[in-house]
DNA sequence: TAAACGATGTGACATATCTCACATTTAGTA
DNA sequence: TACTAAATGTGAGATATGTCACATCGTTTA
């Protein structure tokens, strides 16, 4: 299914810099695909022949570590998925899986490189994106290894509320096991800490539905361990 | 002190793509500075007005985490230092300190951006660098959080031998405390594990001098925890 | 050369969190 | 609706590793 990038309402910041000709070129080398919640968008170890752009929805980036699968990050549209693994290597170095229903654009890598060469603004926006992602990776890794589990779990909750859903009430799109391997702890510890937060009146939980009641406390826990 | 990039023997892969005119432009906006071991090259929290290129020597990239300073990575020349923090943000998001005597080029950021715009090959090489660094960050973080301390310390030794010094005998350029905060453990644990390796006949230590005796074992420890 | 400081070795103890075990609840499907 | 599988709650015990304490060794500096 071909896509029309000119009229697309979910353009990336880099695509915003393109003129009509280049957007047309992008449209011609671009396939929009829908994935249902839970399905893999691309998989570690396979060939990467396309640049992937997440048009709508949520996805998790995960990597097979030395012992177990680890979630690196949970991301929301709009953003590119796996530029490092597509451009930096021919084989995907990590996997991306939809955690809500998503719309994804697969852009032919040759066409993408063509755009990088032709239009310096486009390339610069991509560089900016890469730089910000790398900073984020470093910051996250430093937090994750230094903080104790309570702090990391508080972070995850705050991340969902502040950056992903932009609301203090939301449905967790992932299991507790997922949260565990996002912050590198066991499923059981996540459960224990979540019920602890509940008992302390910090948040309300009904199944997957979470409501943050005492955000100050949560932020304090995030800061102090 | 102005630099002549045309005759420079330590050109980056990206600079290799430049023609004489552009190299001249680079030379004119470029200052080469030497730092002695232990001195900061740039510091987290300060303004970043230059792109920094490590021409020779070793450096550590470190960041102030929620609890303590953490070494993110130890890098060797030739490579850029802190592209993400220079391009992605105006304030340095991390620090870089020399761990041997080093030579560093400070490139004016405006001139650097100019090169990015003018020459698509240059920009593409930079994008490649950024992508590879990001992949490396993710891989490292996943390893560090999953492996046990013994495995991480084995990794550091192997990294020095295989990638930094390219020899199984070398002088450790950092203290055990540094290694501790590179792999997120205490100074005492590093000491204990290092003497353990020594007792097991895996390596020989005389002061800072390390000689790997049984590399196979070390690799096994790196893999299995 | 001494003194002072930083880096390192090593023991004892505390503790966060993992693992295993099983109960219980929720969701998905015939 | 009932049955099955997956997700979650919770206890008990094991353990890797942090912290504190102090001794020793090497290196810089006055």
PDB file of C-alpha atoms in Angstrom, chain A:
ATOM      1  CA  UNK A   1       0.000   0.000   0.000  1.00  0.00           C
ATOM      2  CA  UNK A   2       1.621   3.182  -1.178  1.00  0.00           C
ATOM      3  CA  UNK A   3       1.546   6.217   0.946  1.00  0.00           C
ATOM      4  CA  UNK A   4       1.123   9.881   0.270  1.00  0.00           C
ATOM      5  CA  UNK A   5       3.725  11.690   2.305  1.00  0.00           C
ATOM      6  CA  UNK A   6       2.669  15.125   1.130  1.00  0.00           C
ATOM      7  CA  UNK A   7      -0.677  15.035   2.844  1.00  0.00           C
ATOM      8  CA  UNK A   8       0.486  12.898   5.761  1.00  0.00           C
ATOM      9  CA  UNK A   9      -0.551  14.370   9.073  1.00  0.00           C
ATOM     10  CA  UNK A  10       2.163  12.526  10.987  1.00  0.00           C
ATOM     11  CA  UNK A  11       5.260  13.809   9.229  1.00  0.00           C
ATOM     12  CA  UNK A  12       8.556  13.600  11.065  1.00  0.00           C
ATOM     13  CA  UNK A  13      10.398  16.790  11.860  1.00  0.00           C
ATOM     14  CA  UNK A  14      12.952  15.808   9.243  1.00  0.00           C
ATOM     15  CA  UNK A  15      10.271  15.229   6.616  1.00  0.00           C
ATOM     16  CA  UNK A  16       8.851  18.670   7.387  1.00  0.00           C
ATOM     17  CA  UNK A  17      12.008  20.129   5.881  1.00  0.00           C
ATOM     18  CA  UNK A  18      11.417  18.474   2.499  1.00  0.00           C
ATOM     19  CA  UNK A  19       9.953  20.192  -0.557  1.00  0.00           C
ATOM     20  CA  UNK A  20       7.190  18.696  -2.665  1.00  0.00           C
ATOM     21  CA  UNK A  21       9.519  16.907  -5.069  1.00  0.00           C
ATOM     22  CA  UNK A  22      11.357  15.160  -2.310  1.00  0.00           C
ATOM     23  CA  UNK A  23       8.157  14.284  -0.513  1.00  0.00           C
ATOM     24  CA  UNK A  24       6.937  12.714  -3.712  1.00  0.00           C
ATOM     25  CA  UNK A  25      10.123  10.740  -3.949  1.00  0.00           C
ATOM     26  CA  UNK A  26       9.540   9.602  -0.375  1.00  0.00           C
ATOM     27  CA  UNK A  27       5.953   8.607  -1.160  1.00  0.00           C
ATOM     28  CA  UNK A  28       7.088   6.414  -4.019  1.00  0.00           C
ATOM     29  CA  UNK A  29       9.481   4.464  -1.847  1.00  0.00           C
ATOM     30  CA  UNK A  30       7.355   4.066   1.162  1.00  0.00           C
ATOM     31  CA  UNK A  31       4.875   1.453   2.322  1.00  0.00           C
ATOM     32  CA  UNK A  32       2.528   1.992   5.225  1.00  0.00           C
ATOM     33  CA  UNK A  33       1.733  -1.105   7.253  1.00  0.00           C
ATOM     34  CA  UNK A  34      -0.453  -1.712  10.286  1.00  0.00           C
ATOM     35  CA  UNK A  35       0.530  -4.052  13.086  1.00  0.00           C
ATOM     36  CA  UNK A  36      -1.640  -5.283  15.880  1.00  0.00           C
ATOM     37  CA  UNK A  37      -0.620  -5.080  19.497  1.00  0.00           C
ATOM     38  CA  UNK A  38       1.969  -7.718  20.333  1.00  0.00           C
ATOM     39  CA  UNK A  39       3.297  -8.266  16.818  1.00  0.00           C
ATOM     40  CA  UNK A  40       6.945  -7.811  15.891  1.00  0.00           C
ATOM     41  CA  UNK A  41       7.773  -4.897  13.597  1.00  0.00           C
ATOM     42  CA  UNK A  42      11.293  -6.092  12.965  1.00  0.00           C
ATOM     43  CA  UNK A  43      13.489  -8.673  14.603  1.00  0.00           C
ATOM     44  CA  UNK A  44      17.068  -8.811  15.830  1.00  0.00           C
ATOM     45  CA  UNK A  45      19.288 -10.874  13.576  1.00  0.00           C
ATOM     46  CA  UNK A  46      17.355 -10.327  10.353  1.00  0.00           C
ATOM     47  CA  UNK A  47      18.332  -8.142   7.423  1.00  0.00           C
ATOM     48  CA  UNK A  48      17.325  -4.523   7.613  1.00  0.00           C
ATOM     49  CA  UNK A  49      16.358  -3.309   4.195  1.00  0.00           C
ATOM     50  CA  UNK A  50      14.136  -0.445   5.198  1.00  0.00           C
ATOM     51  CA  UNK A  51      14.179   2.569   7.415  1.00  0.00           C
ATOM     52  CA  UNK A  52      11.220   2.266   9.734  1.00  0.00           C
ATOM     53  CA  UNK A  53       9.088   5.184  10.833  1.00  0.00           C
ATOM     54  CA  UNK A  54       6.507   4.774  13.580  1.00  0.00           C
ATOM     55  CA  UNK A  55       3.532   6.822  12.439  1.00  0.00           C
ATOM     56  CA  UNK A  56       1.179   6.079  15.304  1.00  0.00           C
ATOM     57  CA  UNK A  57       1.071   3.913  18.401  1.00  0.00           C
ATOM     58  CA  UNK A  58       3.526   2.536  20.944  1.00  0.00           C
ATOM     59  CA  UNK A  59       6.387   0.111  20.539  1.00  0.00           C
ATOM     60  CA  UNK A  60       9.065  -1.509  22.651  1.00  0.00           C
ATOM     61  CA  UNK A  61      12.687  -1.738  21.574  1.00  0.00           C
ATOM     62  CA  UNK A  62      14.271  -4.890  22.957  1.00  0.00           C
ATOM     63  CA  UNK A  63      17.539  -6.721  22.655  1.00  0.00           C
ATOM     64  CA  UNK A  64      18.686 -10.241  23.402  1.00  0.00           C
ATOM     65  CA  UNK A  65      21.259  -9.819  26.127  1.00  0.00           C
ATOM     66  CA  UNK A  66      23.716 -12.414  27.412  1.00  0.00           C
ATOM     67  CA  UNK A  67      21.079 -14.002  29.644  1.00  0.00           C
ATOM     68  CA  UNK A  68      17.657 -12.850  28.697  1.00  0.00           C
ATOM     69  CA  UNK A  69      15.649 -10.545  26.533  1.00  0.00           C
ATOM     70  CA  UNK A  70      15.809  -6.978  27.716  1.00  0.00           C
ATOM     71  CA  UNK A  71      13.543  -4.067  26.926  1.00  0.00           C
ATOM     72  CA  UNK A  72      15.711  -1.090  26.131  1.00  0.00           C
ATOM     73  CA  UNK A  73      13.059   1.515  25.795  1.00  0.00           C
ATOM     74  CA  UNK A  74       9.382   2.087  25.209  1.00  0.00           C
ATOM     75  CA  UNK A  75       8.702   4.667  22.513  1.00  0.00           C
ATOM     76  CA  UNK A  76       5.714   6.398  21.029  1.00  0.00           C
ATOM     77  CA  UNK A  77       4.941   7.825  17.626  1.00  0.00           C
ATOM     78  CA  UNK A  78       6.002   9.849  15.812  1.00  0.00           C
ATOM     79  CA  UNK A  79       9.609   8.742  15.554  1.00  0.00           C
ATOM     80  CA  UNK A  80      11.996   6.642  13.573  1.00  0.00           C
ATOM     81  CA  UNK A  81      12.579   3.112  14.786  1.00  0.00           C
ATOM     82  CA  UNK A  82      16.001   1.642  14.570  1.00  0.00           C
ATOM     83  CA  UNK A  83      17.938   4.173  12.569  1.00  0.00           C
ATOM     84  CA  UNK A  84      21.128   2.998  14.283  1.00  0.00           C
ATOM     85  CA  UNK A  85      20.484  -0.599  13.422  1.00  0.00           C
ATOM     86  CA  UNK A  86      19.471   0.160   9.839  1.00  0.00           C
ATOM     87  CA  UNK A  87      22.178   2.629   8.965  1.00  0.00           C
ATOM     88  CA  UNK A  88      24.925   1.442  11.274  1.00  0.00           C
ATOM     89  CA  UNK A  89      24.650  -2.236  10.443  1.00  0.00           C
ATOM     90  CA  UNK A  90      23.034  -4.410   7.815  1.00  0.00           C
ATOM     91  CA  UNK A  91      21.717  -6.880  10.347  1.00  0.00           C
ATOM     92  CA  UNK A  92      19.221  -5.661  12.902  1.00  0.00           C
ATOM     93  CA  UNK A  93      20.919  -5.439  16.269  1.00  0.00           C
ATOM     94  CA  UNK A  94      17.682  -5.303  18.180  1.00  0.00           C
ATOM     95  CA  UNK A  95      13.985  -6.013  17.820  1.00  0.00           C
ATOM     96  CA  UNK A  96      10.965  -3.758  17.867  1.00  0.00           C
ATOM     97  CA  UNK A  97       7.508  -5.003  18.822  1.00  0.00           C
ATOM     98  CA  UNK A  98       4.179  -3.184  18.776  1.00  0.00           C
ATOM     99  CA  UNK A  99       2.658  -2.766  22.234  1.00  0.00           C
ATOM    100  CA  UNK A 100      -0.468  -1.091  20.906  1.00  0.00           C
ATOM    101  CA  UNK A 101      -1.958  -1.197  17.443  1.00  0.00           C
ATOM    102  CA  UNK A 102       0.462   0.782  15.316  1.00  0.00           C
ATOM    103  CA  UNK A 103       0.975   2.252  11.878  1.00  0.00           C
ATOM    104  CA  UNK A 104       4.456   2.000  10.480  1.00  0.00           C
ATOM    105  CA  UNK A 105       6.073   3.310   7.304  1.00  0.00           C
ATOM    106  CA  UNK A 106       8.786   1.229   5.659  1.00  0.00           C
ATOM    107  CA  UNK A 107      11.039   3.490   3.648  1.00  0.00           C
ATOM    108  CA  UNK A 108      13.413   2.031   1.125  1.00  0.00           C
ATOM    109  CA  UNK A 109      16.921   2.581   2.427  1.00  0.00           C
ATOM    110  CA  UNK A 110      18.308   3.673  -0.935  1.00  0.00           C
ATOM    111  CA  UNK A 111      15.655   6.345  -1.218  1.00  0.00           C
ATOM    112  CA  UNK A 112      16.371   7.408   2.339  1.00  0.00           C
ATOM    113  CA  UNK A 113      20.078   7.737   1.665  1.00  0.00           C
ATOM    114  CA  UNK A 114      19.265   9.716  -1.419  1.00  0.00           C
ATOM    115  CA  UNK A 115      17.327  12.171   0.721  1.00  0.00           C
ATOM    116  CA  UNK A 116      20.213  12.404   3.179  1.00  0.00           C
ATOM    117  CA  UNK A 117      22.549  13.325   0.360  1.00  0.00           C
ATOM    118  CA  UNK A 118      20.284  15.732  -1.430  1.00  0.00           C
ATOM    119  CA  UNK A 119      18.944  17.841   1.346  1.00  0.00           C
ATOM    120  CA  UNK A 120      21.189  19.001   4.103  1.00  0.00           C
ATOM    121  CA  UNK A 121      18.335  20.074   6.389  1.00  0.00           C
ATOM    122  CA  UNK A 122      16.909  16.595   6.326  1.00  0.00           C
ATOM    123  CA  UNK A 123      20.289  15.088   7.210  1.00  0.00           C
ATOM    124  CA  UNK A 124      20.758  17.562   9.997  1.00  0.00           C
ATOM    125  CA  UNK A 125      17.413  16.730  11.576  1.00  0.00           C
ATOM    126  CA  UNK A 126      18.337  13.064  11.460  1.00  0.00           C
ATOM    127  CA  UNK A 127      21.657  13.826  13.123  1.00  0.00           C
ATOM    128  CA  UNK A 128      19.830  15.767  15.814  1.00  0.00           C
ATOM    129  CA  UNK A 129      17.497  12.830  16.428  1.00  0.00           C
ATOM    130  CA  UNK A 130      20.413  10.452  16.720  1.00  0.00           C
ATOM    131  CA  UNK A 131      22.240  12.713  19.138  1.00  0.00           C
ATOM    132  CA  UNK A 132      19.225  13.098  21.377  1.00  0.00           C
ATOM    133  CA  UNK A 133      18.624   9.364  21.393  1.00  0.00           C
ATOM    134  CA  UNK A 134      22.184   8.677  22.365  1.00  0.00           C
ATOM    135  CA  UNK A 135      22.067  11.174  25.211  1.00  0.00           C
ATOM    136  CA  UNK A 136      18.856   9.565  26.374  1.00  0.00           C
ATOM    137  CA  UNK A 137      20.426   6.100  26.227  1.00  0.00           C
ATOM    138  CA  UNK A 138      23.354   7.179  28.340  1.00  0.00           C
ATOM    139  CA  UNK A 139      21.179   8.940  30.874  1.00  0.00           C
ATOM    140  CA  UNK A 140      18.854   5.979  31.154  1.00  0.00           C
ATOM    141  CA  UNK A 141      21.632   3.476  31.583  1.00  0.00           C
ATOM    142  CA  UNK A 142      23.244   5.537  34.298  1.00  0.00           C
ATOM    143  CA  UNK A 143      19.944   5.857  36.148  1.00  0.00           C
ATOM    144  CA  UNK A 144      19.061   2.236  35.797  1.00  0.00           C
ATOM    145  CA  UNK A 145      22.303   0.933  37.192  1.00  0.00           C
ATOM    146  CA  UNK A 146      22.534   3.428  40.038  1.00  0.00           C
ATOM    147  CA  UNK A 147      19.025   3.579  41.378  1.00  0.00           C
ATOM    148  CA  UNK A 148      17.364   0.906  43.396  1.00  0.00           C
ATOM    149  CA  UNK A 149      14.420  -0.971  42.043  1.00  0.00           C
ATOM    150  CA  UNK A 150      11.789   1.225  43.720  1.00  0.00           C
ATOM    151  CA  UNK A 151      13.214   4.294  42.065  1.00  0.00           C
ATOM    152  CA  UNK A 152      13.365   2.688  38.655  1.00  0.00           C
ATOM    153  CA  UNK A 153       9.789   1.500  38.833  1.00  0.00           C
ATOM    154  CA  UNK A 154       8.645   4.925  39.935  1.00  0.00           C
ATOM    155  CA  UNK A 155      10.459   6.258  36.876  1.00  0.00           C
ATOM    156  CA  UNK A 156       8.627   3.928  34.560  1.00  0.00           C
ATOM    157  CA  UNK A 157       5.260   4.985  35.938  1.00  0.00           C
ATOM    158  CA  UNK A 158       6.179   8.650  35.655  1.00  0.00           C
ATOM    159  CA  UNK A 159       7.448   8.122  32.127  1.00  0.00           C
ATOM    160  CA  UNK A 160       4.116   6.639  31.077  1.00  0.00           C
ATOM    161  CA  UNK A 161       2.181   9.432  32.739  1.00  0.00           C
ATOM    162  CA  UNK A 162       4.315  12.376  31.679  1.00  0.00           C
ATOM    163  CA  UNK A 163       5.694  11.463  28.297  1.00  0.00           C
ATOM    164  CA  UNK A 164       3.657   8.676  26.811  1.00  0.00           C
ATOM    165  CA  UNK A 165       0.055   9.233  27.871  1.00  0.00           C
ATOM    166  CA  UNK A 166       0.353  12.751  29.228  1.00  0.00           C
ATOM    167  CA  UNK A 167      -2.202  11.900  31.863  1.00  0.00           C
ATOM    168  CA  UNK A 168      -2.043  10.590  35.428  1.00  0.00           C
ATOM    169  CA  UNK A 169      -4.594   7.912  34.605  1.00  0.00           C
ATOM    170  CA  UNK A 170      -3.750   5.330  31.998  1.00  0.00           C
ATOM    171  CA  UNK A 171      -3.800   1.657  31.117  1.00  0.00           C
ATOM    172  CA  UNK A 172      -0.463  -0.072  31.423  1.00  0.00           C
ATOM    173  CA  UNK A 173       0.279  -1.392  27.927  1.00  0.00           C
ATOM    174  CA  UNK A 174       2.801  -3.940  29.207  1.00  0.00           C
ATOM    175  CA  UNK A 175       2.903  -6.761  31.742  1.00  0.00           C
ATOM    176  CA  UNK A 176       4.746  -6.596  35.045  1.00  0.00           C
ATOM    177  CA  UNK A 177       7.245  -9.037  33.601  1.00  0.00           C
ATOM    178  CA  UNK A 178       7.936  -6.486  30.856  1.00  0.00           C
ATOM    179  CA  UNK A 179       8.450  -3.735  33.400  1.00  0.00           C
ATOM    180  CA  UNK A 180      10.797  -6.052  35.248  1.00  0.00           C
ATOM    181  CA  UNK A 181      12.994  -6.539  32.303  1.00  0.00           C
ATOM    182  CA  UNK A 182      12.849  -2.889  31.366  1.00  0.00           C
ATOM    183  CA  UNK A 183      14.371  -1.941  34.724  1.00  0.00           C
ATOM    184  CA  UNK A 184      16.275  -5.185  35.068  1.00  0.00           C
ATOM    185  CA  UNK A 185      14.547  -6.753  37.984  1.00  0.00           C
ATOM    186  CA  UNK A 186      12.323  -9.775  38.517  1.00  0.00           C
ATOM    187  CA  UNK A 187       8.616  -9.910  37.853  1.00  0.00           C
ATOM    188  CA  UNK A 188       8.035 -10.644  41.547  1.00  0.00           C
ATOM    189  CA  UNK A 189       9.825  -7.510  42.671  1.00  0.00           C
ATOM    190  CA  UNK A 190       7.727  -5.393  40.336  1.00  0.00           C
ATOM    191  CA  UNK A 191       4.589  -6.893  41.807  1.00  0.00           C
ATOM    192  CA  UNK A 192       5.763  -6.330  45.379  1.00  0.00           C
ATOM    193  CA  UNK A 193       6.752  -2.725  44.754  1.00  0.00           C
ATOM    194  CA  UNK A 194       3.566  -1.911  42.872  1.00  0.00           C
ATOM    195  CA  UNK A 195       1.399  -3.247  45.713  1.00  0.00           C
ATOM    196  CA  UNK A 196       3.597  -1.318  48.128  1.00  0.00           C
ATOM    197  CA  UNK A 197       2.888   1.884  46.168  1.00  0.00           C
ATOM    198  CA  UNK A 198      -0.776   0.990  46.324  1.00  0.00           C
ATOM    199  CA  UNK A 199      -0.741   0.409  50.084  1.00  0.00           C
ATOM    200  CA  UNK A 200       1.104   3.680  50.616  1.00  0.00           C
ATOM    201  CA  UNK A 201      -1.647   5.519  48.752  1.00  0.00           C
ATOM    202  CA  UNK A 202       0.660   6.594  45.974  1.00  0.00           C
ATOM    203  CA  UNK A 203      -1.350   5.030  43.197  1.00  0.00           C
ATOM    204  CA  UNK A 204      -4.549   3.184  42.514  1.00  0.00           C
ATOM    205  CA  UNK A 205      -4.597  -0.004  40.478  1.00  0.00           C
ATOM    206  CA  UNK A 206      -7.499  -1.871  38.968  1.00  0.00           C
ATOM    207  CA  UNK A 207      -6.142  -4.516  36.659  1.00  0.00           C
ATOM    208  CA  UNK A 208      -4.068  -2.685  34.093  1.00  0.00           C
ATOM    209  CA  UNK A 209      -5.576   0.678  34.938  1.00  0.00           C
ATOM    210  CA  UNK A 210      -3.304   2.934  36.928  1.00  0.00           C
ATOM    211  CA  UNK A 211      -4.129   6.232  38.535  1.00  0.00           C
ATOM    212  CA  UNK A 212      -1.407   8.255  40.157  1.00  0.00           C
ATOM    213  CA  UNK A 213      -2.738   9.696  43.400  1.00  0.00           C
ATOM    214  CA  UNK A 214       0.322  11.143  45.055  1.00  0.00           C
ATOM    215  CA  UNK A 215       2.648  12.293  42.325  1.00  0.00           C
ATOM    216  CA  UNK A 216       4.955  14.169  44.688  1.00  0.00           C
ATOM    217  CA  UNK A 217       5.757  10.950  46.547  1.00  0.00           C
ATOM    218  CA  UNK A 218       6.363   9.119  43.317  1.00  0.00           C
ATOM    219  CA  UNK A 219       8.762  11.823  42.172  1.00  0.00           C
ATOM    220  CA  UNK A 220      10.541  11.674  45.505  1.00  0.00           C
ATOM    221  CA  UNK A 221      10.957   7.928  45.226  1.00  0.00           C
ATOM    222  CA  UNK A 222      12.246   8.378  41.710  1.00  0.00           C
ATOM    223  CA  UNK A 223      14.838  10.834  42.959  1.00  0.00           C
ATOM    224  CA  UNK A 224      15.913   9.166  46.162  1.00  0.00           C
ATOM    225  CA  UNK A 225      16.161   5.572  45.187  1.00  0.00           C
TER     226      UNK A 225
END
